[in-house]
Amino acid sequence: MISDLLYRLRALFQRRSVEDELEEELRFHLESQAEKNVQHNGRSREEAIRDAALRFGGIEQVKEDCRENWGIGWLGSLLADFRHAARVLRKLPVFTLVAVLSLAIGIGSNTAIFGLLDRVVFRPLPVEAPHELVLLTLAQKEGQPGNFSYPLFSEIARQQTALGGMFAASDFPVKDLVLRAGPAAATGSVRLASGSYFQVLRVRPALGRVYAEADDIAGAPPVAVISNRFWERHFRSHPGVIGQSLRINGAEVAIVGVAPREFFGEIPGTVPDLWIPLSQQPRIAPTNLLQARFATWLSVMGRLRPGVPQEAATSELGRLLDTYAHLSITSSNGPKPVLRLEDGSQGLDQLRTAFTEPLWLLMGMVALVLLAACFNVANLLLVQGSTRAHEMAIRLAIGATRKRLARQLLTESILLAAMGVAVGVLLAIWTDRLLVRFASEGKEIYLPVTIDWRLLAFTGFIAVVSTLLFGLLPAFVSSRPDNPAASPQFGRAYTPSRSLLRRLNGIMVLQIAVSAVVLSTAGLLTRSLYNLRNQDFGIRPENLLMVQIPLELTPAARQRQPLLRGEVLRRVRQLPGVASAAASCCGPFDTMAQTQAVSSEIRPQGVGNGTRVVPVTDDYLETMGMTVVAGRPLLKLDSKDGSRVAVLSQKAATQLFGREPAIGRKVSLSQRFEPSQAVEVVGIVKDSRFGSPREEFGPLVFVPVEQAGAPITTISVRTEQPPLALAPGIRRAVQDAA
């Protein structure tokens, strides 16, 4: 049996050698039979050979029988079909190009959207046993999940027994900071995470070690784990990075490990540059949040203990929340907070919530694009099959079966689909990168475009479906024995039959119908994107350039703040082509911007936590193109020593004062109105969108940056020419002054 298997494998991979041996063996048997005829029958040599050949049968037929016995005859036939299909398609370059491009667009677009859908919606976190992870949230109202304060997390994590471990993490207020390694400096994203972070996620380092709970206690040496990307980008993957120091806002941390390449944390779409224990938060941020029970800034996840159902864990953690509810802001003067456990296998769902619906919509659209492409290629194959009528007639006349002809035509379709897949995968990679860049809205979204087994399996599936859709009907029609062309008398001139024309027309009608749906949907989507881009933002985006200033909270950086507000702005304003310039802490669509509660004389208990307070310099409203509808804008005289003032947006004025006049009234930037800390309203501006282009107009309060004591993170420049042309000069002005 083994020798037979080895012989079959040899016939498969050393076919020429085996064919030569077969030829030699058959010739030997033929000559032996001829020799017997000469010796026993006394015939001449020629007669003996002829008689032996008659007795032996056709040489080629015997060879075919032997090949069938090898069990690989089908492979030879298949290879012959592919060689013939390649020759046919090579002789028809225009037809092949149009068909391949049609399929590439359909298959590539489906592959691209599935790749994004897989990473955003389907794929779990790249950690061990992600199905055991749960997400913990607090809520006072249905559908409004909230985060944890550090004291509440600390007590629940210490007392609970239902989970195998819990961790807390946050990028507030340290998401984008200046990281210094020696004399070199770079902007980096930092994530604060408890000492149990890597243990609960079961992440093993690519180099060094991950930090543990012993590293997350007061007085422990400050350590950090860096991401693989940061290691490659700033340390060129040098193994000597372990033990090196990084300075973050004046605090030094020692690098103890490098995370694995595939690990991005618990939030899909983002990858921090480094992780730091929560105990280091007071050293790198101006406010100590570890003791603040009113600061709900931590996302919390855990891993279910084996054998403990989620309901039992929810019940135990709920009892602990009742015990320690006084350690959270959610317990003050409001409904009783509720603790929920949700599936955490895919991590936090910010990216999934934002993009699941658009991706499913795009998936439906590209499926229709693929259907239209299949109809198009089917029509091309039917028309091309009519021009090959003479060829099909000759094949049928010399004995080819309909099954054989259909197989040959399907082989050509398979080859077209294979070429379409090859081009489509390249198109999918390019499209994925383009879509990620488009969806980022100026923020970095980390969705690596890779070709893995899931993507290849999906691509293979749609390739098979596509081949069946566009290949079966042409193969069936062209191989029919009752085809009017199935007669050599037709010659090469051929007029398609009525039945063929009906099929062509039917497919064309379907193609037009599907294309109309695709075009209509694409038109609606394009109109929506146009409306989104050209909506009323409340600012004039034309000729507006925004320069981001990395946040650094060191004493030296704080001393440079007056320089940014004064000398840097003066230099920028003096550049040719600059109409005006202003600085602010957190500009429009800035992820660092936070909302808070505000109150007024009329609403002393505040109007919720949804108001965005924006510290700005003078000329900011003019530079942004915002319209003052009442009162005045902020001026240079509104300095640190001047009267405390503010400008409200229309929505903020309505929320705080209703229909009463707001100019000259007082507001507090806090939950409760404090007359001693109140600021005077000196102006009202038209509403604008600061959070996201998709959000409704939110309440805004603009205050002088010097009075707020906030750092400068954005310089806004109104130009008289294309903004990017001035970018190098503005960059030099900032660097020279700083």
Short mmCIF file of C-alpha atoms in Angstrom, two decimals, residues 372-599:
data_model
loop_
_atom_site.label_atom_id
_atom_site.label_comp_id
_atom_site.label_asym_id
_atom_site.label_seq_id
_atom_site.Cartn_x
_atom_site.Cartn_y
_atom_site.Cartn_z
CA ALA A 372 -23.73 43.83 -10.63
CA ALA A 373 -20.17 42.81 -11.51
CA CYS A 374 -21.21 39.16 -11.76
CA PHE A 375 -24.08 40.04 -14.09
CA ASN A 376 -21.69 42.10 -16.20
CA VAL A 377 -19.18 39.26 -16.53
CA ALA A 378 -21.97 36.75 -17.25
CA ASN A 379 -23.13 38.93 -20.14
CA LEU A 380 -19.57 39.19 -21.44
CA LEU A 381 -19.16 35.40 -21.26
CA LEU A 382 -22.45 34.80 -23.07
CA VAL A 383 -21.49 37.18 -25.87
CA GLN A 384 -18.00 35.74 -26.03
CA GLY A 385 -19.46 32.22 -26.10
CA SER A 386 -21.54 33.14 -29.16
CA THR A 387 -18.36 34.12 -31.02
CA ARG A 388 -16.86 30.70 -30.19
CA ALA A 389 -19.80 28.81 -31.67
CA HIS A 390 -17.65 27.24 -34.40
CA GLU A 391 -15.16 25.97 -31.82
CA MET A 392 -17.93 24.42 -29.73
CA ALA A 393 -19.44 22.82 -32.85
CA ILE A 394 -16.14 21.17 -33.81
CA ARG A 395 -15.65 19.85 -30.26
CA LEU A 396 -19.16 18.38 -30.18
CA ALA A 397 -18.68 16.90 -33.65
CA ILE A 398 -15.50 15.00 -32.71
CA GLY A 399 -17.11 13.47 -29.63
CA ALA A 400 -16.70 15.91 -26.75
CA THR A 401 -19.50 15.62 -24.22
CA ARG A 402 -21.55 18.51 -22.95
CA LYS A 403 -20.13 17.90 -19.47
CA ARG A 404 -16.59 18.20 -20.82
CA LEU A 405 -17.35 21.46 -22.60
CA ALA A 406 -19.10 22.92 -19.54
CA ARG A 407 -16.13 21.99 -17.38
CA GLN A 408 -13.77 23.76 -19.75
CA LEU A 409 -15.90 26.89 -19.77
CA LEU A 410 -16.19 26.84 -15.97
CA THR A 411 -12.41 26.52 -15.78
CA GLU A 412 -12.12 29.77 -17.72
CA SER A 413 -14.52 31.39 -15.26
CA ILE A 414 -12.48 30.09 -12.34
CA LEU A 415 -9.31 31.53 -13.84
CA LEU A 416 -11.04 34.89 -14.31
CA ALA A 417 -12.22 34.79 -10.69
CA ALA A 418 -8.70 33.91 -9.47
CA MET A 419 -7.23 36.90 -11.29
CA GLY A 420 -10.05 39.07 -9.96
CA VAL A 421 -9.26 37.89 -6.40
CA ALA A 422 -5.55 38.68 -6.82
CA VAL A 423 -6.23 42.22 -8.01
CA GLY A 424 -9.14 42.60 -5.57
CA VAL A 425 -7.02 41.80 -2.49
CA LEU A 426 -4.53 44.52 -3.45
CA LEU A 427 -7.44 46.89 -3.99
CA ALA A 428 -8.90 45.88 -0.61
CA ILE A 429 -5.67 46.74 1.24
CA TRP A 430 -5.55 50.18 -0.37
CA THR A 431 -9.28 50.76 0.28
CA ASP A 432 -8.99 49.71 3.94
CA ARG A 433 -6.22 52.23 4.55
CA LEU A 434 -8.17 54.94 2.76
CA LEU A 435 -11.34 54.25 4.78
CA VAL A 436 -9.44 54.20 8.09
CA ARG A 437 -7.82 57.53 7.22
CA PHE A 438 -11.19 58.97 6.22
CA ALA A 439 -12.89 57.76 9.40
CA SER A 440 -10.15 59.09 11.67
CA GLU A 441 -11.31 62.72 11.35
CA GLY A 442 -7.78 63.89 12.17
CA LYS A 443 -7.41 61.37 15.03
CA GLU A 444 -5.34 58.24 14.70
CA ILE A 445 -7.35 55.01 14.50
CA TYR A 446 -5.22 51.89 14.80
CA LEU A 447 -6.72 49.18 12.59
CA PRO A 448 -3.81 47.26 11.03
CA VAL A 449 -4.53 46.05 7.50
CA THR A 450 -3.35 42.45 7.45
CA ILE A 451 -4.16 39.40 5.35
CA ASP A 452 -5.06 36.54 7.67
CA TRP A 453 -7.01 33.30 7.40
CA ARG A 454 -10.34 34.98 8.19
CA LEU A 455 -9.93 37.46 5.37
CA LEU A 456 -8.71 34.78 2.96
CA ALA A 457 -11.60 32.47 3.90
CA PHE A 458 -14.14 35.22 3.23
CA THR A 459 -12.43 36.15 -0.05
CA GLY A 460 -12.39 32.51 -1.12
CA PHE A 461 -16.08 32.17 -0.27
CA ILE A 462 -17.18 35.18 -2.30
CA ALA A 463 -14.88 34.07 -5.14
CA VAL A 464 -16.67 30.70 -5.30
CA VAL A 465 -20.09 32.35 -5.09
CA SER A 466 -19.10 34.83 -7.79
CA THR A 467 -17.85 32.07 -10.08
CA LEU A 468 -21.13 30.20 -9.74
CA LEU A 469 -23.12 33.40 -10.35
CA PHE A 470 -21.39 34.50 -13.52
CA GLY A 471 -20.04 31.19 -14.82
CA LEU A 472 -22.82 28.60 -14.65
CA LEU A 473 -25.29 30.11 -17.11
CA PRO A 474 -22.73 30.83 -19.88
CA ALA A 475 -21.28 27.33 -19.49
CA PHE A 476 -24.76 25.79 -19.64
CA VAL A 477 -25.81 27.78 -22.72
CA SER A 478 -22.59 27.41 -24.73
CA SER A 479 -22.31 23.66 -24.11
CA ARG A 480 -25.90 22.74 -25.13
CA PRO A 481 -25.95 20.10 -27.89
CA ASP A 482 -29.09 21.73 -29.36
CA ASN A 483 -27.31 25.08 -29.62
CA PRO A 484 -27.93 26.38 -33.18
CA ALA A 485 -24.20 26.93 -33.39
CA ALA A 486 -23.48 23.29 -32.60
CA SER A 487 -23.05 22.43 -36.25
CA PRO A 488 -19.96 22.91 -38.40
CA GLN A 489 -22.21 24.23 -41.17
CA PHE A 490 -22.58 27.49 -39.28
CA GLY A 491 -18.96 28.32 -39.95
CA ARG A 492 -17.51 31.27 -38.07
CA ALA A 493 -20.31 33.70 -38.89
CA TYR A 494 -23.00 33.36 -36.29
CA THR A 495 -26.14 35.29 -35.35
CA PRO A 496 -27.28 34.74 -31.75
CA SER A 497 -30.52 32.82 -31.37
CA ARG A 498 -33.65 34.32 -29.85
CA SER A 499 -33.28 32.22 -26.70
CA LEU A 500 -29.74 33.51 -26.21
CA LEU A 501 -30.88 37.08 -26.78
CA ARG A 502 -33.65 36.63 -24.21
CA ARG A 503 -31.09 35.42 -21.65
CA LEU A 504 -28.77 38.30 -22.46
CA ASN A 505 -31.62 40.78 -22.12
CA GLY A 506 -32.77 39.22 -18.85
CA ILE A 507 -29.33 39.40 -17.30
CA MET A 508 -28.92 42.94 -18.58
CA VAL A 509 -32.22 43.97 -16.97
CA LEU A 510 -31.06 42.49 -13.65
CA GLN A 511 -27.71 44.23 -13.97
CA ILE A 512 -29.38 47.57 -14.66
CA ALA A 513 -31.77 47.10 -11.74
CA VAL A 514 -28.96 46.28 -9.29
CA SER A 515 -26.80 49.10 -10.67
CA ALA A 516 -29.69 51.54 -10.23
CA VAL A 517 -30.02 50.54 -6.57
CA VAL A 518 -26.26 50.90 -6.05
CA LEU A 519 -26.14 54.29 -7.76
CA SER A 520 -29.17 55.54 -5.82
CA THR A 521 -27.68 54.44 -2.50
CA ALA A 522 -24.28 55.87 -3.43
CA GLY A 523 -25.96 59.14 -4.39
CA LEU A 524 -27.76 59.33 -1.06
CA LEU A 525 -24.55 58.52 0.83
CA THR A 526 -22.62 61.12 -1.17
CA ARG A 527 -25.32 63.70 -0.44
CA SER A 528 -25.17 62.84 3.26
CA LEU A 529 -21.38 63.21 3.29
CA TYR A 530 -21.67 66.50 1.41
CA ASN A 531 -24.23 67.78 3.89
CA LEU A 532 -22.06 66.63 6.80
CA ARG A 533 -19.03 68.39 5.38
CA ASN A 534 -20.87 71.56 4.38
CA GLN A 535 -23.18 71.86 7.36
CA ASP A 536 -23.29 74.89 9.61
CA PHE A 537 -20.47 74.29 12.10
CA GLY A 538 -20.85 77.71 13.65
CA ILE A 539 -17.29 78.47 12.51
CA ARG A 540 -15.78 79.26 9.10
CA PRO A 541 -13.49 76.32 8.20
CA GLU A 542 -12.23 77.95 4.98
CA ASN A 543 -8.61 79.15 5.26
CA LEU A 544 -8.45 78.04 8.89
CA LEU A 545 -5.31 76.25 10.08
CA MET A 546 -5.15 74.63 13.52
CA VAL A 547 -1.77 73.83 15.10
CA GLN A 548 -1.70 71.26 17.92
CA ILE A 549 0.70 71.92 20.81
CA PRO A 550 1.75 68.76 22.72
CA LEU A 551 0.65 68.87 26.34
CA GLU A 552 3.50 68.93 28.85
CA LEU A 553 2.81 69.70 32.50
CA THR A 554 6.36 70.22 33.78
CA PRO A 555 7.34 73.44 35.60
CA ALA A 556 9.42 74.42 32.57
CA ALA A 557 6.44 73.87 30.27
CA ARG A 558 4.18 75.91 32.54
CA GLN A 559 6.72 78.73 32.44
CA ARG A 560 6.55 78.66 28.63
CA GLN A 561 2.77 79.22 28.61
CA PRO A 562 3.00 83.05 28.70
CA LEU A 563 5.44 82.77 25.80
CA LEU A 564 2.89 80.78 23.78
CA ARG A 565 0.17 83.32 24.56
CA GLY A 566 2.41 86.28 23.79
CA GLU A 567 5.58 85.96 21.72
CA VAL A 568 4.49 82.95 19.68
CA LEU A 569 1.16 84.53 18.74
CA ARG A 570 2.93 87.82 17.90
CA ARG A 571 5.32 86.04 15.54
CA VAL A 572 2.56 84.02 13.90
CA ARG A 573 0.41 87.12 13.38
CA GLN A 574 3.33 88.88 11.67
CA LEU A 575 3.77 86.14 9.06
CA PRO A 576 2.76 87.18 5.49
CA GLY A 577 -0.64 85.79 4.59
CA VAL A 578 -1.89 85.53 8.20
CA ALA A 579 -5.12 87.47 8.83
CA SER A 580 -5.43 86.68 12.54
CA ALA A 581 -4.31 84.11 15.12
CA ALA A 582 -5.41 83.01 18.58
CA ALA A 583 -4.66 80.28 21.10
CA SER A 584 -6.89 78.04 23.17
CA CYS A 585 -6.97 75.07 25.46
CA CYS A 586 -8.68 72.40 23.39
CA GLY A 587 -10.05 73.47 20.03
CA PRO A 588 -12.99 72.12 18.03
CA PHE A 589 -13.18 68.31 17.75
CA ASP A 590 -10.30 67.96 20.23
CA THR A 591 -10.46 64.72 22.20
CA MET A 592 -8.79 66.43 25.17
CA ALA A 593 -11.77 68.76 25.62
CA GLN A 594 -13.98 67.81 28.56
CA THR A 595 -17.51 68.77 29.55
CA GLN A 596 -18.59 69.88 33.00
CA ALA A 597 -21.47 71.28 34.99
CA VAL A 598 -22.23 75.01 35.06
CA SER A 599 -24.76 76.98 37.09
#
